[in-house]
Coordinates of C-alpha atoms in Angstrom, one line a residue:
Chain A
M1 CA 24.9 -0.7 27.3
T2 CA 24.9 3.0 26.6
A3 CA 22.5 4.1 24.0
A4 CA 23.8 5.3 20.6
V5 CA 21.4 8.3 20.8
E6 CA 19.6 9.4 23.8
F7 CA 17.1 12.5 24.0
D8 CA 16.4 13.5 27.7
S9 CA 13.2 15.7 27.7
V10 CA 14.4 17.6 24.5
S11 CA 12.5 20.5 23.1
R12 CA 13.3 22.8 20.2
H13 CA 11.1 26.0 19.9
F14 CA 11.1 28.2 16.9
G15 CA 9.4 31.3 18.4
P16 CA 5.9 30.2 19.4
V17 CA 6.1 26.9 17.4
R18 CA 7.1 23.9 19.4
A19 CA 8.7 21.8 16.7
V20 CA 10.0 19.4 19.3
D21 CA 8.3 19.2 22.5
G22 CA 9.7 17.2 25.4
V23 CA 11.0 14.3 23.4
N24 CA 12.6 11.3 25.5
L25 CA 14.0 8.6 23.4
S26 CA 16.8 6.1 23.2
V27 CA 18.3 4.2 20.2
A28 CA 20.1 1.2 20.9
E29 CA 23.5 0.7 19.2
G30 CA 23.3 -1.1 15.9
T31 CA 19.7 -0.7 15.4
F32 CA 17.9 0.6 12.4
F33 CA 15.7 3.2 14.0
A34 CA 12.9 5.1 11.9
M35 CA 11.3 8.4 12.8
L36 CA 7.9 8.3 11.2
G37 CA 5.4 11.2 11.0
P38 CA 3.6 13.6 8.9
S39 CA 5.4 16.7 7.6
G40 CA 5.8 19.3 10.4
S41 CA 5.7 16.6 13.1
G42 CA 9.2 17.2 14.3
K43 CA 11.1 14.2 13.1
T44 CA 13.3 16.0 10.8
T45 CA 14.1 18.6 13.6
C46 CA 14.9 15.6 15.8
L47 CA 17.4 14.4 13.2
R48 CA 19.0 17.8 13.0
L49 CA 19.3 18.0 16.7
I50 CA 21.4 14.8 16.5
S51 CA 23.5 16.2 13.6
G52 CA 24.0 19.5 15.5
F53 CA 22.4 21.8 12.9
E54 CA 19.8 22.6 15.5
K55 CA 20.3 23.3 19.3
P56 CA 17.8 22.1 21.8
T57 CA 15.8 24.9 23.5
H58 CA 15.6 22.6 26.6
G59 CA 16.9 19.1 27.4
V60 CA 20.1 17.1 26.8
I61 CA 21.1 15.0 23.9
R62 CA 23.7 12.3 24.4
I63 CA 25.6 10.5 21.6
F64 CA 27.0 7.2 23.1
G65 CA 26.7 8.7 26.6
Q66 CA 28.4 11.9 25.8
D67 CA 26.5 15.3 26.2
V68 CA 26.7 17.1 22.8
S69 CA 25.1 20.3 23.9
N70 CA 28.3 22.3 23.1
T71 CA 29.7 20.2 20.3
P72 CA 29.3 21.6 16.8
P73 CA 28.4 19.4 13.8
N74 CA 31.9 19.1 12.5
R75 CA 33.1 17.4 15.7
R76 CA 30.2 14.8 16.2
N77 CA 31.0 11.4 14.9
V78 CA 27.6 11.3 12.9
N79 CA 27.1 11.7 9.3
T80 CA 24.0 12.7 7.4
V81 CA 22.5 11.6 4.1
F82 CA 20.6 14.7 3.1
Q83 CA 17.2 14.7 1.5
D84 CA 18.5 16.7 -1.5
Y85 CA 21.7 14.6 -1.2
A86 CA 23.6 18.0 -1.1
L87 CA 26.5 16.8 -3.4
F88 CA 29.1 19.4 -4.0
P89 CA 28.5 20.2 -7.8
H90 CA 32.1 21.5 -8.4
L91 CA 33.7 18.2 -7.2
N92 CA 33.5 15.0 -9.0
V93 CA 32.1 11.8 -7.4
R94 CA 35.4 10.7 -6.1
E95 CA 36.2 14.1 -4.6
N96 CA 32.7 14.3 -3.1
V97 CA 33.2 10.9 -1.3
G98 CA 36.6 11.7 -0.3
Y99 CA 35.6 15.2 1.1
G100 CA 35.2 14.1 4.7
L101 CA 38.7 12.6 4.6
M102 CA 40.3 15.5 2.9
V103 CA 39.0 18.1 5.5
K104 CA 40.5 15.7 8.2
G105 CA 43.8 15.8 6.5
V106 CA 44.0 12.4 5.1
G107 CA 46.4 12.3 2.1
R108 CA 45.3 12.0 -1.5
A109 CA 46.3 8.4 -2.1
T110 CA 44.6 7.0 0.9
R111 CA 41.5 9.2 0.4
N112 CA 41.1 8.1 -3.2
A113 CA 41.6 4.5 -2.4
K114 CA 39.0 4.8 0.5
A115 CA 36.6 6.6 -1.9
E116 CA 36.8 4.0 -4.5
E117 CA 36.2 1.2 -1.9
M118 CA 33.1 3.0 -0.8
L119 CA 31.9 3.6 -4.3
A120 CA 32.3 -0.2 -4.9
L121 CA 30.2 -0.8 -1.7
V122 CA 27.4 1.2 -3.1
K123 CA 28.0 -0.3 -6.6
L124 CA 29.2 2.8 -8.2
D125 CA 32.7 1.6 -9.3
G126 CA 34.0 3.6 -12.2
F127 CA 31.9 6.6 -11.5
G128 CA 34.6 8.5 -9.7
E129 CA 35.3 11.0 -12.6
R130 CA 31.8 12.0 -13.1
K131 CA 30.3 15.3 -11.8
P132 CA 27.0 14.9 -9.7
A133 CA 25.1 16.5 -12.5
Q134 CA 25.8 13.6 -14.7
L135 CA 24.3 11.1 -12.3
S136 CA 20.7 9.9 -11.9
G137 CA 18.7 10.4 -8.8
G138 CA 19.4 7.1 -7.6
Q139 CA 23.1 7.2 -8.3
R140 CA 23.3 10.5 -6.6
Q141 CA 21.6 9.0 -3.5
R142 CA 24.4 6.2 -3.5
V143 CA 27.1 8.9 -3.7
A144 CA 25.6 10.6 -0.7
L145 CA 25.5 7.3 1.2
A146 CA 29.1 6.7 0.3
R147 CA 30.2 10.1 1.2
A148 CA 28.7 9.7 4.6
L149 CA 29.9 6.1 5.3
V150 CA 33.4 6.7 4.2
N151 CA 33.9 8.6 7.5
E152 CA 33.0 5.5 9.4
P153 CA 30.3 7.4 11.6
R154 CA 29.1 5.7 14.8
V155 CA 25.5 6.9 13.8
L156 CA 24.3 7.4 10.2
L157 CA 21.4 9.8 9.9
L158 CA 19.1 9.5 6.9
D159 CA 16.6 12.5 6.0
E160 CA 14.0 11.0 3.8
P161 CA 16.8 9.7 1.6
L162 CA 14.4 7.8 -0.8
G163 CA 11.8 10.5 -1.2
A164 CA 12.9 11.6 -4.6
L165 CA 13.2 8.1 -6.1
D166 CA 10.5 6.4 -8.1
L167 CA 8.7 3.4 -6.6
K168 CA 10.7 0.7 -8.1
L169 CA 14.1 2.2 -7.3
R170 CA 12.8 3.0 -3.9
E171 CA 12.0 -0.6 -3.0
A172 CA 15.4 -1.8 -4.2
M173 CA 17.1 0.9 -2.2
Q174 CA 15.1 -0.1 0.8
D175 CA 16.4 -3.6 0.6
E176 CA 19.9 -2.4 -0.1
L177 CA 19.9 0.0 2.8
K178 CA 18.7 -2.5 5.1
A179 CA 21.3 -5.2 4.0
L180 CA 24.1 -2.4 4.3
Q181 CA 23.1 -1.6 7.8
K182 CA 23.1 -5.2 8.8
R183 CA 26.6 -5.7 7.3
L184 CA 28.1 -2.5 8.8
G185 CA 26.4 -2.9 12.1
I186 CA 26.2 1.0 12.2
T187 CA 23.3 2.6 14.0
F188 CA 20.9 4.1 11.4
V189 CA 18.5 6.8 12.2
F190 CA 16.1 7.2 9.4
V191 CA 13.4 9.9 8.9
T192 CA 10.5 9.1 6.7
H193 CA 6.8 10.1 6.2
D194 CA 6.0 6.8 4.5
Q195 CA 4.6 4.3 6.9
S196 CA 5.2 1.2 4.8
E197 CA 8.9 2.3 4.4
A198 CA 9.3 2.6 8.2
L199 CA 7.4 -0.6 8.9
S200 CA 9.5 -2.7 6.4
M201 CA 12.9 -1.3 7.2
A202 CA 13.0 -0.3 10.9
D203 CA 14.0 -2.5 13.9
R204 CA 12.3 0.0 16.1
L205 CA 10.3 3.1 15.1
A206 CA 9.0 6.3 16.8
V207 CA 5.8 7.9 15.5
F208 CA 5.8 11.6 15.8
N209 CA 2.9 13.9 16.0
H210 CA 2.9 17.7 16.9
G211 CA 6.5 17.6 18.1
K212 CA 6.0 14.6 20.5
I213 CA 6.4 11.0 20.2
A214 CA 3.0 9.3 19.9
Q215 CA 4.5 5.8 20.2
I216 CA 7.7 4.0 20.1
G217 CA 8.2 0.3 19.5
T218 CA 8.9 -2.3 17.1
P219 CA 7.0 -2.3 13.7
S220 CA 4.7 -5.1 14.6
E221 CA 3.9 -3.7 18.0
I222 CA 2.9 -0.4 16.6
Y223 CA 1.1 -1.9 13.7
A224 CA -0.9 -4.4 16.0
R225 CA -1.4 -2.3 19.1
P226 CA -1.4 1.4 18.3
R227 CA -1.5 3.5 21.4
T228 CA -3.4 6.4 20.0
R229 CA -6.1 7.2 17.4
F230 CA -3.4 9.2 15.5
V231 CA -1.1 6.2 15.3
A232 CA -3.9 3.8 14.4
D233 CA -4.8 6.1 11.6
F234 CA -1.3 7.1 10.5
V235 CA 0.4 3.7 10.5
G236 CA -1.6 1.4 8.1
S237 CA -4.9 3.5 8.0
S238 CA -6.7 1.4 10.6
N239 CA -10.4 1.7 11.4
V240 CA -10.8 3.8 14.6
L241 CA -13.9 3.1 16.5
P242 CA -15.5 5.4 19.0
P243 CA -15.9 3.9 22.5
E244 CA -19.8 3.4 22.2
L245 CA -19.4 1.4 18.9
A246 CA -16.6 -0.5 20.3
Q247 CA -18.5 -1.7 23.2
R248 CA -21.5 -2.5 21.2
L249 CA -19.4 -4.7 19.2
G250 CA -18.1 -6.6 22.2
G251 CA -14.9 -4.6 23.1
A252 CA -14.0 -2.3 25.9
Q253 CA -15.6 1.1 26.0
N254 CA -12.5 2.7 24.7
W255 CA -11.5 4.2 21.4
S256 CA -10.5 1.1 19.6
S257 CA -8.6 0.2 16.3
L258 CA -9.6 -2.4 13.8
R259 CA -7.4 -3.3 10.9
P260 CA -9.1 -3.4 7.5
E261 CA -7.7 -6.9 6.8
A262 CA -9.2 -8.3 10.0
L263 CA -12.7 -7.7 8.6
R264 CA -14.7 -9.9 6.3
L265 CA -17.8 -9.0 4.2
T266 CA -20.8 -11.3 4.7
A267 CA -24.5 -11.4 3.6
A268 CA -26.4 -8.5 5.3
D269 CA -28.6 -10.7 7.6
T270 CA -26.0 -13.0 9.1
T271 CA -24.3 -10.7 11.4
A272 CA -24.9 -8.0 14.0
L273 CA -23.0 -5.2 12.1
T274 CA -24.4 -4.2 8.8
G275 CA -23.9 -1.2 6.6
T276 CA -24.0 0.2 3.0
V277 CA -21.1 0.2 0.7
T278 CA -20.0 3.8 -0.1
G279 CA -16.9 3.4 -1.9
L280 CA -14.5 0.9 -3.6
R281 CA -10.9 1.6 -4.1
Y282 CA -8.9 -1.0 -6.1
L283 CA -5.3 -1.5 -4.8
G284 CA -4.0 -4.4 -6.9
A285 CA -3.7 -7.1 -4.4
G286 CA -7.0 -6.3 -2.9
T287 CA -9.9 -3.8 -2.8
R288 CA -10.5 -1.4 0.0
V289 CA -14.4 -1.2 0.5
T290 CA -15.7 1.6 2.6
V291 CA -18.7 0.6 4.5
A292 CA -21.0 3.1 6.3
V293 CA -22.3 1.6 9.5
S294 CA -24.2 3.4 12.2
G295 CA -21.8 5.8 13.9
A296 CA -18.8 5.1 11.7
E297 CA -17.3 4.4 8.3
L298 CA -15.3 1.2 8.2
G299 CA -12.6 0.1 5.6
V300 CA -12.8 -3.5 4.7
L301 CA -9.7 -5.0 2.8
V302 CA -11.1 -7.6 0.3
P303 CA -8.4 -9.8 -1.4
T304 CA -8.4 -9.8 -5.0
G305 CA -10.4 -12.8 -6.3
T306 CA -13.2 -12.5 -3.8
P307 CA -16.5 -11.3 -5.2
L308 CA -17.0 -7.5 -4.6
P309 CA -20.4 -5.8 -3.6
D310 CA -21.9 -3.2 -5.6
Q311 CA -21.7 0.5 -4.6
G312 CA -24.8 1.2 -2.4
A313 CA -25.3 -2.6 -1.5
A314 CA -26.4 -3.6 2.0
V315 CA -23.5 -5.9 3.5
G316 CA -22.7 -7.4 6.8
I317 CA -19.3 -7.3 8.5
A318 CA -17.8 -10.0 10.5
F319 CA -14.5 -10.1 12.5
D320 CA -13.0 -11.8 15.7
T321 CA -13.6 -9.6 18.8
S322 CA -10.0 -10.3 19.7
D323 CA -8.8 -8.1 16.7
L324 CA -10.6 -5.2 18.3
H325 CA -7.7 -3.3 19.9
P326 CA -8.6 -0.8 22.7
M327 CA -6.2 2.3 22.8
E328 CA -4.8 3.8 25.8
E329 CA -5.5 7.4 24.8
A330 CA -8.0 9.2 22.4
Chain B
M1 CA -23.2 21.5 -27.4
K2 CA -20.0 23.5 -26.8
S3 CA -17.5 23.7 -29.6
A4 CA -14.2 22.0 -29.3
L5 CA -12.5 25.3 -30.2
L6 CA -12.7 28.6 -28.4
P7 CA -13.4 31.6 -30.5
E8 CA -10.5 33.8 -31.6
R9 CA -10.4 37.1 -29.8
G10 CA -8.5 39.2 -32.3
A11 CA -4.8 40.2 -33.1
G12 CA -3.5 38.8 -29.8
D13 CA -4.7 35.3 -30.5
R14 CA -3.6 35.5 -34.1
M15 CA -0.1 36.4 -33.2
T16 CA 0.0 33.7 -30.5
A17 CA -1.0 31.1 -33.3
I18 CA 1.7 32.3 -35.4
F19 CA 4.3 32.1 -32.7
W20 CA 3.0 28.6 -31.7
R21 CA 3.2 27.4 -35.4
R22 CA 6.6 28.9 -35.8
P23 CA 8.5 29.3 -32.6
R24 CA 11.5 30.7 -34.4
V25 CA 9.5 33.8 -35.5
L26 CA 9.3 34.9 -31.7
L27 CA 13.0 34.0 -31.1
A28 CA 13.9 36.2 -34.2
L29 CA 11.7 39.0 -33.2
L30 CA 13.4 38.9 -29.7
I31 CA 16.9 38.7 -30.6
T32 CA 17.3 40.8 -33.9
P33 CA 17.4 44.2 -32.2
P34 CA 20.0 43.3 -29.7
L35 CA 21.9 41.4 -32.2
L36 CA 21.9 44.3 -34.5
W37 CA 23.1 46.6 -31.5
L38 CA 25.8 44.3 -30.4
G39 CA 26.9 43.2 -33.7
V40 CA 26.9 46.2 -35.8
V41 CA 27.1 49.1 -33.4
Y42 CA 29.2 47.5 -30.7
I43 CA 31.5 45.0 -32.5
G44 CA 31.5 47.4 -35.6
S45 CA 33.0 50.2 -33.6
L46 CA 35.4 47.8 -31.8
A47 CA 36.7 46.7 -35.2
A48 CA 37.1 50.3 -36.3
L49 CA 38.9 51.0 -33.1
L50 CA 41.2 48.0 -33.7
L51 CA 41.9 49.2 -37.3
Q52 CA 42.8 52.7 -36.1
S53 CA 45.4 51.2 -33.7
F54 CA 47.4 49.8 -36.6
Y55 CA 47.7 53.3 -38.2
S56 CA 50.4 55.8 -37.0
I57 CA 50.7 59.4 -36.7
D58 CA 53.1 61.4 -38.8
E59 CA 55.3 63.3 -36.3
F60 CA 55.7 66.4 -38.4
S61 CA 52.2 67.0 -39.8
G62 CA 50.4 65.4 -37.0
L63 CA 48.2 63.6 -39.5
V64 CA 47.2 60.0 -39.3
V65 CA 49.0 57.8 -41.8
H66 CA 46.5 55.3 -43.2
E67 CA 49.2 52.3 -43.5
F68 CA 49.4 49.3 -41.6
T69 CA 52.1 49.5 -38.8
L70 CA 52.9 48.1 -35.4
K71 CA 54.7 51.4 -34.6
T72 CA 51.9 52.7 -32.5
Y73 CA 51.9 49.5 -30.3
I74 CA 55.7 49.8 -29.9
E75 CA 55.0 53.4 -28.7
L76 CA 53.1 52.0 -25.9
L77 CA 56.1 50.4 -24.5
R78 CA 57.8 53.8 -24.0
P79 CA 58.5 54.3 -20.2
A80 CA 55.9 57.1 -20.0
N81 CA 53.2 55.2 -21.7
F82 CA 54.1 51.9 -20.1
D83 CA 53.9 53.5 -16.7
I84 CA 50.3 54.6 -17.5
I85 CA 49.5 51.0 -18.2
R86 CA 51.3 49.6 -15.2
R87 CA 49.6 52.2 -12.9
T88 CA 46.2 51.6 -14.3
L89 CA 46.6 47.8 -14.0
L90 CA 47.8 48.1 -10.3
M91 CA 44.9 50.4 -9.5
S92 CA 42.3 48.2 -11.1
A93 CA 43.6 45.2 -9.4
S94 CA 43.6 46.7 -5.9
V95 CA 40.3 48.2 -6.4
T96 CA 38.9 44.8 -7.5
L97 CA 40.6 42.9 -4.6
A98 CA 39.3 45.5 -2.0
S99 CA 35.8 45.5 -3.5
A100 CA 35.6 41.7 -3.3
V101 CA 36.8 41.7 0.3
L102 CA 34.5 44.4 1.3
A103 CA 31.5 42.9 -0.8
F104 CA 31.8 39.3 0.5
P105 CA 30.3 39.8 3.9
I106 CA 27.6 42.0 2.7
A107 CA 26.6 39.7 -0.1
Y108 CA 26.9 36.7 2.2
Y109 CA 24.7 38.3 4.7
A110 CA 22.1 39.2 2.2
A111 CA 22.2 35.7 0.6
R112 CA 22.3 33.7 3.7
Y113 CA 20.3 35.7 6.5
A114 CA 18.4 38.6 5.1
T115 CA 14.8 37.8 4.5
G116 CA 11.7 40.0 3.7
R117 CA 12.0 43.4 4.8
W118 CA 15.8 43.1 5.5
K119 CA 16.3 41.8 1.9
A120 CA 14.7 44.9 0.6
V121 CA 16.7 47.1 2.9
F122 CA 19.9 45.4 1.4
Y123 CA 18.9 46.0 -2.2
L124 CA 18.0 49.6 -1.3
G125 CA 21.2 50.1 0.4
V126 CA 23.3 48.7 -2.4
M127 CA 21.5 50.5 -5.2
L128 CA 20.7 53.9 -3.6
P129 CA 24.3 55.2 -4.3
L130 CA 23.5 54.4 -8.0
W131 CA 20.4 56.7 -8.0
S132 CA 22.6 59.9 -7.8
S133 CA 24.9 61.2 -10.5
Y134 CA 28.3 59.7 -10.7
L135 CA 29.8 63.2 -11.0
V136 CA 28.0 64.5 -8.0
K137 CA 29.3 61.6 -5.9
V138 CA 32.9 62.1 -7.0
Y139 CA 32.7 65.8 -6.3
A140 CA 31.1 65.0 -2.9
W141 CA 34.1 62.7 -2.2
K142 CA 36.6 65.4 -3.2
L143 CA 35.2 67.5 -0.3
I144 CA 35.1 64.5 2.1
L145 CA 38.7 63.8 1.4
A146 CA 40.0 67.3 1.2
K147 CA 42.5 68.6 3.7
E148 CA 39.8 70.6 5.4
G149 CA 37.2 67.8 4.8
I150 CA 35.2 65.7 7.3
I151 CA 37.7 62.8 7.4
T152 CA 40.6 65.0 8.6
W153 CA 38.2 66.9 11.0
V154 CA 36.9 63.5 12.5
A155 CA 40.5 62.1 12.7
D156 CA 41.7 65.2 14.4
G157 CA 38.7 65.3 16.8
L158 CA 39.3 61.8 17.8
G159 CA 43.1 62.3 18.1
L160 CA 43.8 60.0 15.3
G161 CA 45.3 62.6 13.1
F162 CA 48.7 60.9 13.3
L163 CA 47.2 57.7 11.6
L164 CA 45.9 59.8 8.7
D165 CA 49.4 61.5 8.5
A166 CA 51.0 58.2 8.5
A167 CA 48.8 56.9 5.7
L168 CA 49.5 60.1 3.7
A169 CA 53.2 59.7 4.4
L170 CA 53.3 56.4 2.6
P171 CA 55.7 56.5 -0.3
G172 CA 53.9 56.1 -3.8
V173 CA 50.3 56.2 -2.5
G174 CA 50.3 59.1 -0.2
G175 CA 50.3 62.7 -0.8
N176 CA 49.4 66.2 0.5
S177 CA 45.8 65.3 1.4
L178 CA 43.6 62.2 0.7
S179 CA 42.0 64.1 -2.3
T180 CA 45.4 64.6 -3.9
S181 CA 46.7 61.2 -3.4
F182 CA 46.5 57.6 -4.9
L183 CA 44.9 56.5 -1.8
G184 CA 42.1 58.9 -2.4
T185 CA 41.7 57.7 -6.0
F186 CA 41.5 54.2 -4.7
I187 CA 38.9 55.0 -2.0
V188 CA 36.6 56.6 -4.5
F189 CA 37.0 53.9 -7.1
V190 CA 36.1 51.3 -4.3
Y191 CA 33.1 53.3 -3.4
V192 CA 31.8 53.9 -6.8
W193 CA 32.2 50.3 -8.1
L194 CA 31.3 48.4 -4.8
P195 CA 27.6 47.8 -5.9
Y196 CA 28.8 46.0 -9.1
M197 CA 30.7 43.5 -7.0
I198 CA 28.0 42.9 -4.3
L199 CA 25.2 42.2 -6.7
P200 CA 26.7 39.3 -8.8
M201 CA 28.3 38.0 -5.6
Q202 CA 25.0 37.9 -3.8
A203 CA 23.3 36.3 -6.8
A204 CA 26.0 33.5 -6.9
L205 CA 25.9 32.9 -3.1
E206 CA 22.0 32.8 -3.3
R207 CA 22.3 29.7 -5.5
V208 CA 24.4 27.8 -2.9
P209 CA 21.8 25.8 -0.9
K210 CA 22.1 25.8 2.9
S211 CA 22.3 22.0 2.8
M212 CA 25.5 22.3 1.0
L213 CA 27.0 24.1 3.9
E214 CA 25.5 21.7 6.4
A215 CA 27.0 18.8 4.5
S216 CA 30.3 20.2 4.6
A217 CA 30.1 20.8 8.4
D218 CA 28.5 17.4 8.7
L219 CA 31.5 15.8 7.0
G220 CA 33.9 17.4 9.5
A221 CA 34.9 20.7 7.9
S222 CA 35.7 23.7 10.1
S223 CA 34.0 27.1 9.1
A224 CA 37.3 28.1 7.3
Q225 CA 37.5 24.8 5.4
T226 CA 33.8 25.2 4.3
F227 CA 34.5 28.7 3.2
R228 CA 37.7 27.7 1.2
T229 CA 36.4 24.4 -0.3
V230 CA 32.7 24.9 -0.7
I231 CA 31.5 28.6 -0.5
L232 CA 34.4 30.1 -2.4
P233 CA 34.4 27.9 -5.3
L234 CA 30.7 28.0 -5.7
A235 CA 30.6 31.7 -5.4
M236 CA 33.6 32.2 -7.7
P237 CA 31.4 32.7 -10.9
G238 CA 29.9 35.7 -9.1
V239 CA 33.2 37.0 -7.9
V240 CA 34.6 36.8 -11.3
A241 CA 31.5 38.4 -12.9
G242 CA 31.8 41.3 -10.1
S243 CA 35.5 41.6 -10.7
I244 CA 35.0 42.0 -14.5
F245 CA 32.8 45.0 -13.6
T246 CA 35.1 46.6 -11.1
F247 CA 38.3 45.7 -13.1
S248 CA 37.1 47.1 -16.5
L249 CA 35.2 49.9 -15.1
T250 CA 38.4 51.2 -13.1
M251 CA 40.5 50.5 -16.2
G252 CA 38.4 52.7 -18.4
D253 CA 37.4 55.5 -16.0
Y254 CA 38.9 58.9 -16.8
I255 CA 36.9 61.2 -14.5
I256 CA 37.8 59.9 -11.0
P257 CA 41.7 60.2 -11.6
Q258 CA 41.1 63.7 -13.0
I259 CA 39.2 64.9 -10.0
I260 CA 40.6 63.0 -7.2
G261 CA 44.3 62.0 -7.0
T262 CA 47.7 63.1 -8.3
S263 CA 48.4 64.5 -11.9
A264 CA 49.6 60.9 -12.9
R265 CA 47.6 59.6 -15.8
F266 CA 45.5 56.4 -16.2
I267 CA 44.6 54.7 -19.3
G268 CA 41.1 56.2 -19.6
L269 CA 42.5 59.7 -19.2
A270 CA 45.3 59.1 -21.6
V271 CA 42.7 57.9 -24.2
Y272 CA 40.6 60.9 -23.6
Q273 CA 43.4 63.3 -24.0
L274 CA 45.1 61.5 -26.9
Q275 CA 42.0 61.4 -29.0
G276 CA 40.9 65.0 -27.9
T277 CA 43.6 67.7 -27.6
A278 CA 46.6 65.7 -29.0
G279 CA 44.6 64.3 -31.9
N280 CA 46.7 61.2 -31.9
L281 CA 43.9 58.8 -32.7
P282 CA 46.0 55.7 -33.4
L283 CA 47.8 55.9 -30.0
A284 CA 44.4 56.4 -28.3
A285 CA 43.2 53.4 -30.1
A286 CA 46.2 51.3 -29.1
F287 CA 45.6 52.4 -25.4
A288 CA 42.0 51.5 -25.6
V289 CA 43.0 48.0 -26.8
V290 CA 45.2 47.3 -23.8
P291 CA 42.2 46.9 -21.3
I292 CA 40.5 44.5 -23.8
I293 CA 43.7 42.4 -24.0
I294 CA 44.0 42.4 -20.2
M295 CA 40.5 41.3 -19.6
L296 CA 40.9 38.5 -22.2
I297 CA 44.0 37.3 -20.4
Y298 CA 42.3 37.7 -16.9
L299 CA 39.3 35.7 -18.2
S300 CA 41.3 32.8 -19.6
L301 CA 43.3 32.7 -16.4
A302 CA 40.1 32.6 -14.4
K303 CA 38.7 29.9 -16.5
R304 CA 41.9 27.7 -16.2
A305 CA 41.7 28.2 -12.5
G306 CA 38.2 26.7 -12.6
A307 CA 36.4 29.8 -11.8
F308 CA 33.6 28.8 -14.0
D309 CA 33.4 25.1 -13.0
A310 CA 30.4 25.7 -10.8
L311 CA 28.3 27.5 -13.7

């Protein structure tokens, strides 16, 4: 099966800056694909390379097998939900949603009917007459989504679409987007810097760092077996142990990751690994206790309800050696 | 132990406190002078002008008859006077249109692409002509456009003299030389008012985010479609603002047509002559009311066409 989107050693340089640096990736049709990374890691540039707002300096991009090197954005059958939504302020909601059909020469009646249909899909029936300025952030986001989907794109690109929403709305939209993608079966490529968003929504995800893909895989693979220190730290703030410490604790002599929730606090004299509590951060469902051990600081996630140690107390840390995950790369 | 309040540091702090307690005081201080200026001096003189236009002149004595009449306005419709209005309107419209067409690429470049130093170069380039006296520029143009001037010289040198001759042979706008034709008047008007079109246009285009243009392309629009359906409507308030400048400045100007062009009169010149040598203040006032009416009609048409929807 041809991939929906394929990058063949693609680079995009801005002067001396290598925003995207030799990226290879393949997005299977019908998947929810997330590109995760800190700001400046090249994920948004990758999205813009797919939509055609950027041209690769090197490499080839294929959309459903077709080389799009010479195809301008308006001739690519992909649509984007922009970070700032980019709704046209002089058009009302219905005209905004129908815009893509209008420029393709679809008649007004069909256009309006389709626009209404899409507005119903994003639960904004009856908002057609309003101007974007009269909508809330969440509603604008839905209009942007409807405006993209009305064109029946083969790939939908979403550039941090939930970034401007508050937490509650954000979680609701995450579920809705996911459900919508399942229902429509369109390939979604989703850019985010929020690791929990990427983990919860994506079928597959690529973690970006410095213009390169640090790791690509399913969320559980990436969470459980981070390939590099960067991935371990960025996805789920794992503990990263230097090779010496990992070996002392019974692992391989590699940089290794150890999830905070895999650790348990015990009395100081019952285990080989002991340290001093240097910080406590209450997270609601649990508390992240930072313990200074010789050679590293470890975060331990203590579920709420379990007694907490005092700041400065000596504690022991216990875990299963099997949770110690050696990484391929530093 | 530190005090909860910081010590007062004199008059500045006392004023700040007054403004904080009574925000309206500051507002009143800020807007009273302009309100007086606009309200009394400007609107007042406009009202006086309007009043004058309803008086008439006694044809024998040449004195103003202070009685309400529409006679003076009917006077405007006499062929000689109506020609002046039509000519002025046509010239203002052409100057505005040409300025808009010329200004757009410049404003678009400045808003979209110019950054840092190039933006400074743009502002300097647009404003520089405004630094020298208007009269100096107009007289300079008289020399440039004259029969012995640089344009004729260059055209002849390039063997394009026939083009210039063809342009001057055009009926209605041509003439003996550029400096004595409507074409010349038009060129100088466009030159002199162009900055007033570029700046508001650039300001309006600057407010159109780049993502808006990308969204349009993303949804399948060609460059021409994006221009027509996104850029132009969003830039329209700026275009209208600029056209108000070029349109009304052209309509009111009485210097340029006097120095460059034919002897045919424009509204500004007519007003100047009527209130001066001719001493016909009512007719001068009636003439002066014409641009105001035209601007009002123009603005209401622009509003109906949705030019201000993006505001």
